Amino acid sequence: MLFLFQDPLGDDKGLAYLYPQAALYREAGEGYADLLALAGEEREGRLVLKVRLARYPNPLGGPLGFSLATVVLWVDTEEEGEEELLPGLHTPKGQSWEVAYVLTGFGAEKRTPEGAREPVRAWREGEWVLLDTGLPPGPYGYYAGVGLFDPFAPWYLRPTSVEGGPWTLGAPPGSPPLVDLLAADPLDQVRAYQEGVLRPLRKPGLTLRRESLLAFGLGGVSLLLAFLLRKR
């Protein structure tokens, strides 16, 4: 496993969002849009992303074994970039995303900021849903969010409205159509909703690679000087 980002259980409420009131959602219970983890593995030289949700009800018969949630993963593959929009949110200044993956119970597709899209392979392994990114593993940043599946919406995310309704999420004006955001801490998720900025998660070992190499080099120089002085 290349990395594992965990997300708290039971935080799939946005900022006190009200779920749609249609019988389909009431009968499904809770937790089907609750992201628990995002992981990455290298398989045959390619990056495979793994998503874990709390529950997988499947009233619509999705071939991947669930049908009420949509998971969107945005991947930052460049060191620098222009600020990019996410559904109802945006990336921090100087950070962006270059490729996104939309995962539903009916399959997955790859998208670019320019609007290009193409299907990608997705499958289930136990409680994990996997997709083949086609990318080589690298020191990437990851944004992730979960919403309710809507086959007619731009990102397959059911929209929000102040009033809510049978098929609409009830939420404050301008709220993103995402009930759960990948965040290292619950306060980070609340801050993202309040500020409208979603920060990417990165594997610490990859993020600090340059600093680690510098520290290693300085340590080696110190050891060499100590050895030479002791020899003299």
mmCIF file with all atom_site columns, C-alpha atoms in Angstrom:
data_model
loop_
_atom_site.group_PDB
_atom_site.id
_atom_site.type_symbol
_atom_site.label_atom_id
_atom_site.label_alt_id
_atom_site.label_comp_id
_atom_site.label_asym_id
_atom_site.label_entity_id
_atom_site.label_seq_id
_atom_site.pdbx_PDB_ins_code
_atom_site.Cartn_x
_atom_site.Cartn_y
_atom_site.Cartn_z
_atom_site.occupancy
_atom_site.B_iso_or_equiv
_atom_site.pdbx_formal_charge
_atom_site.auth_seq_id
_atom_site.auth_comp_id
_atom_site.auth_asym_id
_atom_site.auth_atom_id
_atom_site.pdbx_PDB_model_num
ATOM 1   C CA . MET A 1 1   ? 0.000   0.000  0.000   1.00 0.00 ? 1   MET A CA 1
ATOM 2   C CA . LEU A 1 2   ? 1.371   3.392  -1.020  1.00 0.00 ? 2   LEU A CA 1
ATOM 3   C CA . PHE A 1 3   ? -0.768  5.453  1.355   1.00 0.00 ? 3   PHE A CA 1
ATOM 4   C CA . LEU A 1 4   ? -3.863  5.286  3.541   1.00 0.00 ? 4   LEU A CA 1
ATOM 5   C CA . PHE A 1 5   ? -5.935  8.333  4.486   1.00 0.00 ? 5   PHE A CA 1
ATOM 6   C CA . GLN A 1 6   ? -8.660  7.689  7.054   1.00 0.00 ? 6   GLN A CA 1
ATOM 7   C CA . ASP A 1 7   ? -11.778 9.773  7.599   1.00 0.00 ? 7   ASP A CA 1
ATOM 8   C CA . PRO A 1 8   ? -13.948 9.845  10.759  1.00 0.00 ? 8   PRO A CA 1
ATOM 9   C CA . LEU A 1 9   ? -17.055 7.683  10.994  1.00 0.00 ? 9   LEU A CA 1
ATOM 10  C CA . GLY A 1 10  ? -20.413 9.461  11.040  1.00 0.00 ? 10  GLY A CA 1
ATOM 11  C CA . ASP A 1 11  ? -19.359 12.826 9.573   1.00 0.00 ? 11  ASP A CA 1
ATOM 12  C CA . ASP A 1 12  ? -21.474 12.565 6.402   1.00 0.00 ? 12  ASP A CA 1
ATOM 13  C CA . LYS A 1 13  ? -23.770 15.467 7.300   1.00 0.00 ? 13  LYS A CA 1
ATOM 14  C CA . GLY A 1 14  ? -22.008 18.423 5.690   1.00 0.00 ? 14  GLY A CA 1
ATOM 15  C CA . LEU A 1 15  ? -22.843 21.461 7.804   1.00 0.00 ? 15  LEU A CA 1
ATOM 16  C CA . ALA A 1 16  ? -26.048 19.979 9.282   1.00 0.00 ? 16  ALA A CA 1
ATOM 17  C CA . TYR A 1 17  ? -27.370 18.946 5.851   1.00 0.00 ? 17  TYR A CA 1
ATOM 18  C CA . LEU A 1 18  ? -30.835 17.385 5.674   1.00 0.00 ? 18  LEU A CA 1
ATOM 19  C CA . TYR A 1 19  ? -30.990 14.278 3.497   1.00 0.00 ? 19  TYR A CA 1
ATOM 20  C CA . PRO A 1 20  ? -33.726 13.933 0.841   1.00 0.00 ? 20  PRO A CA 1
ATOM 21  C CA . GLN A 1 21  ? -37.049 12.691 2.159   1.00 0.00 ? 21  GLN A CA 1
ATOM 22  C CA . ALA A 1 22  ? -37.965 10.252 -0.623  1.00 0.00 ? 22  ALA A CA 1
ATOM 23  C CA . ALA A 1 23  ? -38.665 6.712  0.602   1.00 0.00 ? 23  ALA A CA 1
ATOM 24  C CA . LEU A 1 24  ? -35.580 5.484  -1.256  1.00 0.00 ? 24  LEU A CA 1
ATOM 25  C CA . TYR A 1 25  ? -33.319 7.388  1.138   1.00 0.00 ? 25  TYR A CA 1
ATOM 26  C CA . ARG A 1 26  ? -35.336 6.885  4.304   1.00 0.00 ? 26  ARG A CA 1
ATOM 27  C CA . GLU A 1 27  ? -35.333 3.113  3.836   1.00 0.00 ? 27  GLU A CA 1
ATOM 28  C CA . ALA A 1 28  ? -31.573 3.014  3.133   1.00 0.00 ? 28  ALA A CA 1
ATOM 29  C CA . GLY A 1 29  ? -30.705 4.217  6.643   1.00 0.00 ? 29  GLY A CA 1
ATOM 30  C CA . GLU A 1 30  ? -27.449 6.037  7.306   1.00 0.00 ? 30  GLU A CA 1
ATOM 31  C CA . GLY A 1 31  ? -23.788 5.726  6.383   1.00 0.00 ? 31  GLY A CA 1
ATOM 32  C CA . TYR A 1 32  ? -24.044 5.038  2.652   1.00 0.00 ? 32  TYR A CA 1
ATOM 33  C CA . ALA A 1 33  ? -22.334 8.365  1.848   1.00 0.00 ? 33  ALA A CA 1
ATOM 34  C CA . ASP A 1 34  ? -19.862 8.207  4.735   1.00 0.00 ? 34  ASP A CA 1
ATOM 35  C CA . LEU A 1 35  ? -16.268 8.013  3.501   1.00 0.00 ? 35  LEU A CA 1
ATOM 36  C CA . LEU A 1 36  ? -14.047 6.004  5.835   1.00 0.00 ? 36  LEU A CA 1
ATOM 37  C CA . ALA A 1 37  ? -10.794 5.742  3.897   1.00 0.00 ? 37  ALA A CA 1
ATOM 38  C CA . LEU A 1 38  ? -8.924  6.447  0.684   1.00 0.00 ? 38  LEU A CA 1
ATOM 39  C CA . ALA A 1 39  ? -5.914  4.266  -0.089  1.00 0.00 ? 39  ALA A CA 1
ATOM 40  C CA . GLY A 1 40  ? -3.511  3.805  -2.969  1.00 0.00 ? 40  GLY A CA 1
ATOM 41  C CA . GLU A 1 41  ? -1.678  0.756  -4.279  1.00 0.00 ? 41  GLU A CA 1
ATOM 42  C CA . GLU A 1 42  ? 0.724   0.084  -7.112  1.00 0.00 ? 42  GLU A CA 1
ATOM 43  C CA . ARG A 1 43  ? -0.414  -2.691 -9.419  1.00 0.00 ? 43  ARG A CA 1
ATOM 44  C CA . GLU A 1 44  ? 1.459   -3.505 -12.631 1.00 0.00 ? 44  GLU A CA 1
ATOM 45  C CA . GLY A 1 45  ? 3.157   -0.113 -12.476 1.00 0.00 ? 45  GLY A CA 1
ATOM 46  C CA . ARG A 1 46  ? -0.103  1.851  -12.217 1.00 0.00 ? 46  ARG A CA 1
ATOM 47  C CA . LEU A 1 47  ? -1.783  3.666  -9.351  1.00 0.00 ? 47  LEU A CA 1
ATOM 48  C CA . VAL A 1 48  ? -4.962  1.978  -8.127  1.00 0.00 ? 48  VAL A CA 1
ATOM 49  C CA . LEU A 1 49  ? -7.159  4.035  -5.795  1.00 0.00 ? 49  LEU A CA 1
ATOM 50  C CA . LYS A 1 50  ? -9.275  2.288  -3.149  1.00 0.00 ? 50  LYS A CA 1
ATOM 51  C CA . VAL A 1 51  ? -12.354 3.799  -1.489  1.00 0.00 ? 51  VAL A CA 1
ATOM 52  C CA . ARG A 1 52  ? -14.067 2.514  1.652   1.00 0.00 ? 52  ARG A CA 1
ATOM 53  C CA . LEU A 1 53  ? -17.588 3.611  2.575   1.00 0.00 ? 53  LEU A CA 1
ATOM 54  C CA . ALA A 1 54  ? -19.362 2.807  5.829   1.00 0.00 ? 54  ALA A CA 1
ATOM 55  C CA . ARG A 1 55  ? -22.257 0.951  4.136   1.00 0.00 ? 55  ARG A CA 1
ATOM 56  C CA . TYR A 1 56  ? -23.278 -0.186 0.650   1.00 0.00 ? 56  TYR A CA 1
ATOM 57  C CA . PRO A 1 57  ? -27.069 -0.332 0.244   1.00 0.00 ? 57  PRO A CA 1
ATOM 58  C CA . ASN A 1 58  ? -27.995 -1.036 -3.371  1.00 0.00 ? 58  ASN A CA 1
ATOM 59  C CA . PRO A 1 59  ? -31.698 -0.361 -4.039  1.00 0.00 ? 59  PRO A CA 1
ATOM 60  C CA . LEU A 1 60  ? -31.012 0.645  -7.671  1.00 0.00 ? 60  LEU A CA 1
ATOM 61  C CA . GLY A 1 61  ? -28.989 -2.483 -8.466  1.00 0.00 ? 61  GLY A CA 1
ATOM 62  C CA . GLY A 1 62  ? -25.603 -0.941 -9.240  1.00 0.00 ? 62  GLY A CA 1
ATOM 63  C CA . PRO A 1 63  ? -23.171 -3.569 -10.597 1.00 0.00 ? 63  PRO A CA 1
ATOM 64  C CA . LEU A 1 64  ? -20.499 -2.476 -8.099  1.00 0.00 ? 64  LEU A CA 1
ATOM 65  C CA . GLY A 1 65  ? -22.784 -3.334 -5.207  1.00 0.00 ? 65  GLY A CA 1
ATOM 66  C CA . PHE A 1 66  ? -23.996 0.145  -4.211  1.00 0.00 ? 66  PHE A CA 1
ATOM 67  C CA . SER A 1 67  ? -26.131 2.800  -5.849  1.00 0.00 ? 67  SER A CA 1
ATOM 68  C CA . LEU A 1 68  ? -26.914 5.772  -3.592  1.00 0.00 ? 68  LEU A CA 1
ATOM 69  C CA . ALA A 1 69  ? -23.481 7.427  -3.289  1.00 0.00 ? 69  ALA A CA 1
ATOM 70  C CA . THR A 1 70  ? -21.149 9.232  -5.679  1.00 0.00 ? 70  THR A CA 1
ATOM 71  C CA . VAL A 1 71  ? -17.466 9.516  -4.795  1.00 0.00 ? 71  VAL A CA 1
ATOM 72  C CA . VAL A 1 72  ? -15.324 12.122 -6.562  1.00 0.00 ? 72  VAL A CA 1
ATOM 73  C CA . LEU A 1 73  ? -11.530 12.038 -6.353  1.00 0.00 ? 73  LEU A CA 1
ATOM 74  C CA . TRP A 1 74  ? -9.418  14.920 -7.644  1.00 0.00 ? 74  TRP A CA 1
ATOM 75  C CA . VAL A 1 75  ? -5.684  14.284 -8.047  1.00 0.00 ? 75  VAL A CA 1
ATOM 76  C CA . ASP A 1 76  ? -3.025  17.004 -7.989  1.00 0.00 ? 76  ASP A CA 1
ATOM 77  C CA . THR A 1 77  ? -0.141  15.643 -10.041 1.00 0.00 ? 77  THR A CA 1
ATOM 78  C CA . GLU A 1 78  ? 1.858   18.884 -10.418 1.00 0.00 ? 78  GLU A CA 1
ATOM 79  C CA . GLU A 1 79  ? 3.949   20.738 -7.845  1.00 0.00 ? 79  GLU A CA 1
ATOM 80  C CA . GLU A 1 80  ? 2.318   24.063 -8.688  1.00 0.00 ? 80  GLU A CA 1
ATOM 81  C CA . GLY A 1 81  ? -0.825  25.120 -10.478 1.00 0.00 ? 81  GLY A CA 1
ATOM 82  C CA . GLU A 1 82  ? -3.641  27.602 -10.788 1.00 0.00 ? 82  GLU A CA 1
ATOM 83  C CA . GLU A 1 83  ? -6.513  27.510 -8.324  1.00 0.00 ? 83  GLU A CA 1
ATOM 84  C CA . GLU A 1 84  ? -9.221  25.137 -9.608  1.00 0.00 ? 84  GLU A CA 1
ATOM 85  C CA . LEU A 1 85  ? -12.913 24.862 -8.861  1.00 0.00 ? 85  LEU A CA 1
ATOM 86  C CA . LEU A 1 86  ? -14.512 21.844 -7.235  1.00 0.00 ? 86  LEU A CA 1
ATOM 87  C CA . PRO A 1 87  ? -18.300 21.415 -6.931  1.00 0.00 ? 87  PRO A CA 1
ATOM 88  C CA . GLY A 1 88  ? -19.189 24.244 -4.543  1.00 0.00 ? 88  GLY A CA 1
ATOM 89  C CA . LEU A 1 89  ? -15.580 24.529 -3.347  1.00 0.00 ? 89  LEU A CA 1
ATOM 90  C CA . HIS A 1 90  ? -12.136 25.398 -4.698  1.00 0.00 ? 90  HIS A CA 1
ATOM 91  C CA . THR A 1 91  ? -8.537  24.367 -4.181  1.00 0.00 ? 91  THR A CA 1
ATOM 92  C CA . PRO A 1 92  ? -6.042  26.477 -2.186  1.00 0.00 ? 92  PRO A CA 1
ATOM 93  C CA . LYS A 1 93  ? -4.154  29.184 -4.048  1.00 0.00 ? 93  LYS A CA 1
ATOM 94  C CA . GLY A 1 94  ? -1.188  27.785 -5.926  1.00 0.00 ? 94  GLY A CA 1
ATOM 95  C CA . GLN A 1 95  ? -2.619  24.260 -5.883  1.00 0.00 ? 95  GLN A CA 1
ATOM 96  C CA . SER A 1 96  ? -4.822  22.571 -8.433  1.00 0.00 ? 96  SER A CA 1
ATOM 97  C CA . TRP A 1 97  ? -5.983  19.258 -9.799  1.00 0.00 ? 97  TRP A CA 1
ATOM 98  C CA . GLU A 1 98  ? -5.081  17.780 -13.161 1.00 0.00 ? 98  GLU A CA 1
ATOM 99  C CA . VAL A 1 99  ? -7.290  14.693 -13.260 1.00 0.00 ? 99  VAL A CA 1
ATOM 100 C CA . ALA A 1 100 ? -10.484 13.615 -11.478 1.00 0.00 ? 100 ALA A CA 1
ATOM 101 C CA . TYR A 1 101 ? -12.269 10.294 -11.064 1.00 0.00 ? 101 TYR A CA 1
ATOM 102 C CA . VAL A 1 102 ? -16.022 10.023 -10.567 1.00 0.00 ? 102 VAL A CA 1
ATOM 103 C CA . LEU A 1 103 ? -17.023 6.733  -8.963  1.00 0.00 ? 103 LEU A CA 1
ATOM 104 C CA . THR A 1 104 ? -20.611 5.487  -8.678  1.00 0.00 ? 104 THR A CA 1
ATOM 105 C CA . GLY A 1 105 ? -22.177 2.084  -8.231  1.00 0.00 ? 105 GLY A CA 1
ATOM 106 C CA . PHE A 1 106 ? -22.550 1.960  -12.002 1.00 0.00 ? 106 PHE A CA 1
ATOM 107 C CA . GLY A 1 107 ? -18.902 2.509  -12.942 1.00 0.00 ? 107 GLY A CA 1
ATOM 108 C CA . ALA A 1 108 ? -16.160 5.123  -12.987 1.00 0.00 ? 108 ALA A CA 1
ATOM 109 C CA . GLU A 1 109 ? -14.885 7.767  -15.349 1.00 0.00 ? 109 GLU A CA 1
ATOM 110 C CA . LYS A 1 110 ? -11.835 9.976  -15.660 1.00 0.00 ? 110 LYS A CA 1
ATOM 111 C CA . ARG A 1 111 ? -12.189 13.726 -16.183 1.00 0.00 ? 111 ARG A CA 1
ATOM 112 C CA . THR A 1 112 ? -9.925  16.705 -16.834 1.00 0.00 ? 112 THR A CA 1
ATOM 113 C CA . PRO A 1 113 ? -10.402 20.396 -15.938 1.00 0.00 ? 113 PRO A CA 1
ATOM 114 C CA . GLU A 1 114 ? -11.026 21.055 -19.658 1.00 0.00 ? 114 GLU A CA 1
ATOM 115 C CA . GLY A 1 115 ? -14.074 18.785 -19.586 1.00 0.00 ? 115 GLY A CA 1
ATOM 116 C CA . ALA A 1 116 ? -12.728 15.667 -21.294 1.00 0.00 ? 116 ALA A CA 1
ATOM 117 C CA . ARG A 1 117 ? -14.015 12.391 -19.892 1.00 0.00 ? 117 ARG A CA 1
ATOM 118 C CA . GLU A 1 118 ? -13.488 8.693  -20.492 1.00 0.00 ? 118 GLU A CA 1
ATOM 119 C CA . PRO A 1 119 ? -14.478 5.481  -18.675 1.00 0.00 ? 119 PRO A CA 1
ATOM 120 C CA . VAL A 1 120 ? -11.984 3.712  -16.419 1.00 0.00 ? 120 VAL A CA 1
ATOM 121 C CA . ARG A 1 121 ? -12.074 0.264  -14.878 1.00 0.00 ? 121 ARG A CA 1
ATOM 122 C CA . ALA A 1 122 ? -13.631 -0.068 -11.413 1.00 0.00 ? 122 ALA A CA 1
ATOM 123 C CA . TRP A 1 123 ? -14.326 -3.157 -9.295  1.00 0.00 ? 123 TRP A CA 1
ATOM 124 C CA . ARG A 1 124 ? -15.016 -4.408 -5.773  1.00 0.00 ? 124 ARG A CA 1
ATOM 125 C CA . GLU A 1 125 ? -12.687 -6.247 -3.429  1.00 0.00 ? 125 GLU A CA 1
ATOM 126 C CA . GLY A 1 126 ? -14.586 -6.991 -0.225  1.00 0.00 ? 126 GLY A CA 1
ATOM 127 C CA . GLU A 1 127 ? -15.499 -3.705 1.457   1.00 0.00 ? 127 GLU A CA 1
ATOM 128 C CA . TRP A 1 128 ? -13.298 -1.646 -0.867  1.00 0.00 ? 128 TRP A CA 1
ATOM 129 C CA . VAL A 1 129 ? -14.211 -0.135 -4.240  1.00 0.00 ? 129 VAL A CA 1
ATOM 130 C CA . LEU A 1 130 ? -11.196 0.182  -6.548  1.00 0.00 ? 130 LEU A CA 1
ATOM 131 C CA . LEU A 1 131 ? -10.411 2.026  -9.756  1.00 0.00 ? 131 LEU A CA 1
ATOM 132 C CA . ASP A 1 132 ? -7.440  1.943  -12.088 1.00 0.00 ? 132 ASP A CA 1
ATOM 133 C CA . THR A 1 133 ? -6.218  5.513  -12.607 1.00 0.00 ? 133 THR A CA 1
ATOM 134 C CA . GLY A 1 134 ? -3.845  4.643  -15.448 1.00 0.00 ? 134 GLY A CA 1
ATOM 135 C CA . LEU A 1 135 ? -1.300  6.933  -13.760 1.00 0.00 ? 135 LEU A CA 1
ATOM 136 C CA . PRO A 1 136 ? 2.134   5.877  -12.539 1.00 0.00 ? 136 PRO A CA 1
ATOM 137 C CA . PRO A 1 137 ? 2.487   6.159  -8.746  1.00 0.00 ? 137 PRO A CA 1
ATOM 138 C CA . GLY A 1 138 ? 3.816   9.542  -7.667  1.00 0.00 ? 138 GLY A CA 1
ATOM 139 C CA . PRO A 1 139 ? 3.874   12.193 -4.918  1.00 0.00 ? 139 PRO A CA 1
ATOM 140 C CA . TYR A 1 140 ? 0.357   13.374 -5.630  1.00 0.00 ? 140 TYR A CA 1
ATOM 141 C CA . GLY A 1 141 ? -2.164  15.332 -3.606  1.00 0.00 ? 141 GLY A CA 1
ATOM 142 C CA . TYR A 1 142 ? -5.715  14.027 -3.178  1.00 0.00 ? 142 TYR A CA 1
ATOM 143 C CA . TYR A 1 143 ? -9.037  15.761 -2.724  1.00 0.00 ? 143 TYR A CA 1
ATOM 144 C CA . ALA A 1 144 ? -12.101 13.584 -2.140  1.00 0.00 ? 144 ALA A CA 1
ATOM 145 C CA . GLY A 1 145 ? -15.782 14.075 -1.438  1.00 0.00 ? 145 GLY A CA 1
ATOM 146 C CA . VAL A 1 146 ? -18.944 12.001 -1.320  1.00 0.00 ? 146 VAL A CA 1
ATOM 147 C CA . GLY A 1 147 ? -22.437 13.052 -2.333  1.00 0.00 ? 147 GLY A CA 1
ATOM 148 C CA . LEU A 1 148 ? -25.711 11.405 -3.306  1.00 0.00 ? 148 LEU A CA 1
ATOM 149 C CA . PHE A 1 149 ? -25.966 9.805  -6.743  1.00 0.00 ? 149 PHE A CA 1
ATOM 150 C CA . ASP A 1 150 ? -27.865 11.759 -9.391  1.00 0.00 ? 150 ASP A CA 1
ATOM 151 C CA . PRO A 1 151 ? -27.420 10.431 -12.964 1.00 0.00 ? 151 PRO A CA 1
ATOM 152 C CA . PHE A 1 152 ? -28.475 13.781 -14.471 1.00 0.00 ? 152 PHE A CA 1
ATOM 153 C CA . ALA A 1 153 ? -26.200 16.136 -12.494 1.00 0.00 ? 153 ALA A CA 1
ATOM 154 C CA . PRO A 1 154 ? -22.828 17.344 -13.907 1.00 0.00 ? 154 PRO A CA 1
ATOM 155 C CA . TRP A 1 155 ? -20.729 15.415 -11.370 1.00 0.00 ? 155 TRP A CA 1
ATOM 156 C CA . TYR A 1 156 ? -23.475 12.846 -10.639 1.00 0.00 ? 156 TYR A CA 1
ATOM 157 C CA . LEU A 1 157 ? -24.001 14.693 -7.348  1.00 0.00 ? 157 LEU A CA 1
ATOM 158 C CA . ARG A 1 158 ? -27.529 15.438 -6.129  1.00 0.00 ? 158 ARG A CA 1
ATOM 159 C CA . PRO A 1 159 ? -27.875 19.230 -5.657  1.00 0.00 ? 159 PRO A CA 1
ATOM 160 C CA . THR A 1 160 ? -28.614 21.210 -2.507  1.00 0.00 ? 160 THR A CA 1
ATOM 161 C CA . SER A 1 161 ? -31.301 23.771 -1.796  1.00 0.00 ? 161 SER A CA 1
ATOM 162 C CA . VAL A 1 162 ? -32.293 25.780 1.250   1.00 0.00 ? 162 VAL A CA 1
ATOM 163 C CA . GLU A 1 163 ? -35.654 24.060 1.509   1.00 0.00 ? 163 GLU A CA 1
ATOM 164 C CA . GLY A 1 164 ? -34.490 20.540 0.652   1.00 0.00 ? 164 GLY A CA 1
ATOM 165 C CA . GLY A 1 165 ? -37.098 18.131 -0.626  1.00 0.00 ? 165 GLY A CA 1
ATOM 166 C CA . PRO A 1 166 ? -37.823 14.528 -1.631  1.00 0.00 ? 166 PRO A CA 1
ATOM 167 C CA . TRP A 1 167 ? -34.828 14.436 -4.009  1.00 0.00 ? 167 TRP A CA 1
ATOM 168 C CA . THR A 1 168 ? -32.736 17.401 -2.870  1.00 0.00 ? 168 THR A CA 1
ATOM 169 C CA . LEU A 1 169 ? -30.331 17.929 0.008   1.00 0.00 ? 169 LEU A CA 1
ATOM 170 C CA . GLY A 1 170 ? -31.325 20.655 2.419   1.00 0.00 ? 170 GLY A CA 1
ATOM 171 C CA . ALA A 1 171 ? -28.346 22.928 3.102   1.00 0.00 ? 171 ALA A CA 1
ATOM 172 C CA . PRO A 1 172 ? -27.352 26.590 3.582   1.00 0.00 ? 172 PRO A CA 1
ATOM 173 C CA . PRO A 1 173 ? -27.205 28.732 0.400   1.00 0.00 ? 173 PRO A CA 1
ATOM 174 C CA . GLY A 1 174 ? -24.207 27.967 -1.797  1.00 0.00 ? 174 GLY A CA 1
ATOM 175 C CA . SER A 1 175 ? -23.340 24.723 -0.001  1.00 0.00 ? 175 SER A CA 1
ATOM 176 C CA . PRO A 1 176 ? -21.441 22.109 -2.026  1.00 0.00 ? 176 PRO A CA 1
ATOM 177 C CA . PRO A 1 177 ? -23.333 18.946 -3.050  1.00 0.00 ? 177 PRO A CA 1
ATOM 178 C CA . LEU A 1 178 ? -20.925 16.884 -0.936  1.00 0.00 ? 178 LEU A CA 1
ATOM 179 C CA . VAL A 1 179 ? -22.008 15.499 2.441   1.00 0.00 ? 179 VAL A CA 1
ATOM 180 C CA . ASP A 1 180 ? -18.546 14.206 3.393   1.00 0.00 ? 180 ASP A CA 1
ATOM 181 C CA . LEU A 1 181 ? -15.072 15.535 2.598   1.00 0.00 ? 181 LEU A CA 1
ATOM 182 C CA . LEU A 1 182 ? -11.765 13.730 3.023   1.00 0.00 ? 182 LEU A CA 1
ATOM 183 C CA . ALA A 1 183 ? -10.033 15.510 5.904   1.00 0.00 ? 183 ALA A CA 1
ATOM 184 C CA . ALA A 1 184 ? -7.346  14.552 8.390   1.00 0.00 ? 184 ALA A CA 1
ATOM 185 C CA . ASP A 1 185 ? -9.356  15.996 11.270  1.00 0.00 ? 185 ASP A CA 1
ATOM 186 C CA . PRO A 1 186 ? -13.075 16.746 11.799  1.00 0.00 ? 186 PRO A CA 1
ATOM 187 C CA . LEU A 1 187 ? -12.225 20.404 12.314  1.00 0.00 ? 187 LEU A CA 1
ATOM 188 C CA . ASP A 1 188 ? -10.532 20.447 8.897   1.00 0.00 ? 188 ASP A CA 1
ATOM 189 C CA . GLN A 1 189 ? -13.781 19.302 7.316   1.00 0.00 ? 189 GLN A CA 1
ATOM 190 C CA . VAL A 1 190 ? -15.812 21.981 9.119   1.00 0.00 ? 190 VAL A CA 1
ATOM 191 C CA . ARG A 1 191 ? -13.273 24.605 8.056   1.00 0.00 ? 191 ARG A CA 1
ATOM 192 C CA . ALA A 1 192 ? -13.507 23.474 4.423   1.00 0.00 ? 192 ALA A CA 1
ATOM 193 C CA . TYR A 1 193 ? -17.283 23.931 4.427   1.00 0.00 ? 193 TYR A CA 1
ATOM 194 C CA . GLN A 1 194 ? -17.043 27.302 6.149   1.00 0.00 ? 194 GLN A CA 1
ATOM 195 C CA . GLU A 1 195 ? -14.232 28.730 4.001   1.00 0.00 ? 195 GLU A CA 1
ATOM 196 C CA . GLY A 1 196 ? -15.069 26.966 0.745   1.00 0.00 ? 196 GLY A CA 1
ATOM 197 C CA . VAL A 1 197 ? -11.486 25.715 0.405   1.00 0.00 ? 197 VAL A CA 1
ATOM 198 C CA . LEU A 1 198 ? -10.681 21.999 0.326   1.00 0.00 ? 198 LEU A CA 1
ATOM 199 C CA . ARG A 1 199 ? -7.034  21.213 1.032   1.00 0.00 ? 199 ARG A CA 1
ATOM 200 C CA . PRO A 1 200 ? -5.403  18.137 -0.485  1.00 0.00 ? 200 PRO A CA 1
ATOM 201 C CA . LEU A 1 201 ? -3.949  15.310 1.548   1.00 0.00 ? 201 LEU A CA 1
ATOM 202 C CA . ARG A 1 202 ? -0.466  14.075 0.725   1.00 0.00 ? 202 ARG A CA 1
ATOM 203 C CA . LYS A 1 203 ? 1.637   11.232 2.013   1.00 0.00 ? 203 LYS A CA 1
ATOM 204 C CA . PRO A 1 204 ? 4.057   12.842 4.527   1.00 0.00 ? 204 PRO A CA 1
ATOM 205 C CA . GLY A 1 205 ? 7.025   10.814 3.344   1.00 0.00 ? 205 GLY A CA 1
ATOM 206 C CA . LEU A 1 206 ? 6.532   12.079 -0.197  1.00 0.00 ? 206 LEU A CA 1
ATOM 207 C CA . THR A 1 207 ? 5.794   15.653 0.754   1.00 0.00 ? 207 THR A CA 1
ATOM 208 C CA . LEU A 1 208 ? 8.919   15.903 2.899   1.00 0.00 ? 208 LEU A CA 1
ATOM 209 C CA . ARG A 1 209 ? 11.210  14.031 0.574   1.00 0.00 ? 209 ARG A CA 1
ATOM 210 C CA . ARG A 1 210 ? 13.437  17.035 -0.248  1.00 0.00 ? 210 ARG A CA 1
ATOM 211 C CA . GLU A 1 211 ? 13.661  18.106 3.358   1.00 0.00 ? 211 GLU A CA 1
ATOM 212 C CA . SER A 1 212 ? 14.488  14.553 4.419   1.00 0.00 ? 212 SER A CA 1
ATOM 213 C CA . LEU A 1 213 ? 17.251  14.288 1.841   1.00 0.00 ? 213 LEU A CA 1
ATOM 214 C CA . LEU A 1 214 ? 18.679  17.622 2.985   1.00 0.00 ? 214 LEU A CA 1
ATOM 215 C CA . ALA A 1 215 ? 18.651  16.516 6.621   1.00 0.00 ? 215 ALA A CA 1
ATOM 216 C CA . PHE A 1 216 ? 20.277  13.217 5.670   1.00 0.00 ? 216 PHE A CA 1
ATOM 217 C CA . GLY A 1 217 ? 22.987  15.045 3.734   1.00 0.00 ? 217 GLY A CA 1
ATOM 218 C CA . LEU A 1 218 ? 23.718  17.467 6.569   1.00 0.00 ? 218 LEU A CA 1
ATOM 219 C CA . GLY A 1 219 ? 23.865  14.565 8.986   1.00 0.00 ? 219 GLY A CA 1
ATOM 220 C CA . GLY A 1 220 ? 26.385  12.812 6.781   1.00 0.00 ? 220 GLY A CA 1
ATOM 221 C CA . VAL A 1 221 ? 28.559  15.917 6.582   1.00 0.00 ? 221 VAL A CA 1
ATOM 222 C CA . SER A 1 222 ? 28.462  16.256 10.380  1.00 0.00 ? 222 SER A CA 1
ATOM 223 C CA . LEU A 1 223 ? 29.554  12.651 10.853  1.00 0.00 ? 223 LEU A CA 1
ATOM 224 C CA . LEU A 1 224 ? 32.383  13.090 8.353   1.00 0.00 ? 224 LEU A CA 1
ATOM 225 C CA . LEU A 1 225 ? 33.662  16.254 10.079  1.00 0.00 ? 225 LEU A CA 1
ATOM 226 C CA . ALA A 1 226 ? 33.485  14.571 13.469  1.00 0.00 ? 226 ALA A CA 1
ATOM 227 C CA . PHE A 1 227 ? 35.477  11.612 12.141  1.00 0.00 ? 227 PHE A CA 1
ATOM 228 C CA . LEU A 1 228 ? 38.161  13.843 10.585  1.00 0.00 ? 228 LEU A CA 1
ATOM 229 C CA . LEU A 1 229 ? 38.531  15.995 13.724  1.00 0.00 ? 229 LEU A CA 1
ATOM 230 C CA . ARG A 1 230 ? 38.795  12.904 15.926  1.00 0.00 ? 230 ARG A CA 1
ATOM 231 C CA . LYS A 1 231 ? 41.429  11.448 13.594  1.00 0.00 ? 231 LYS A CA 1
ATOM 232 C CA . ARG A 1 232 ? 43.499  14.636 13.836  1.00 0.00 ? 232 ARG A CA 1
#
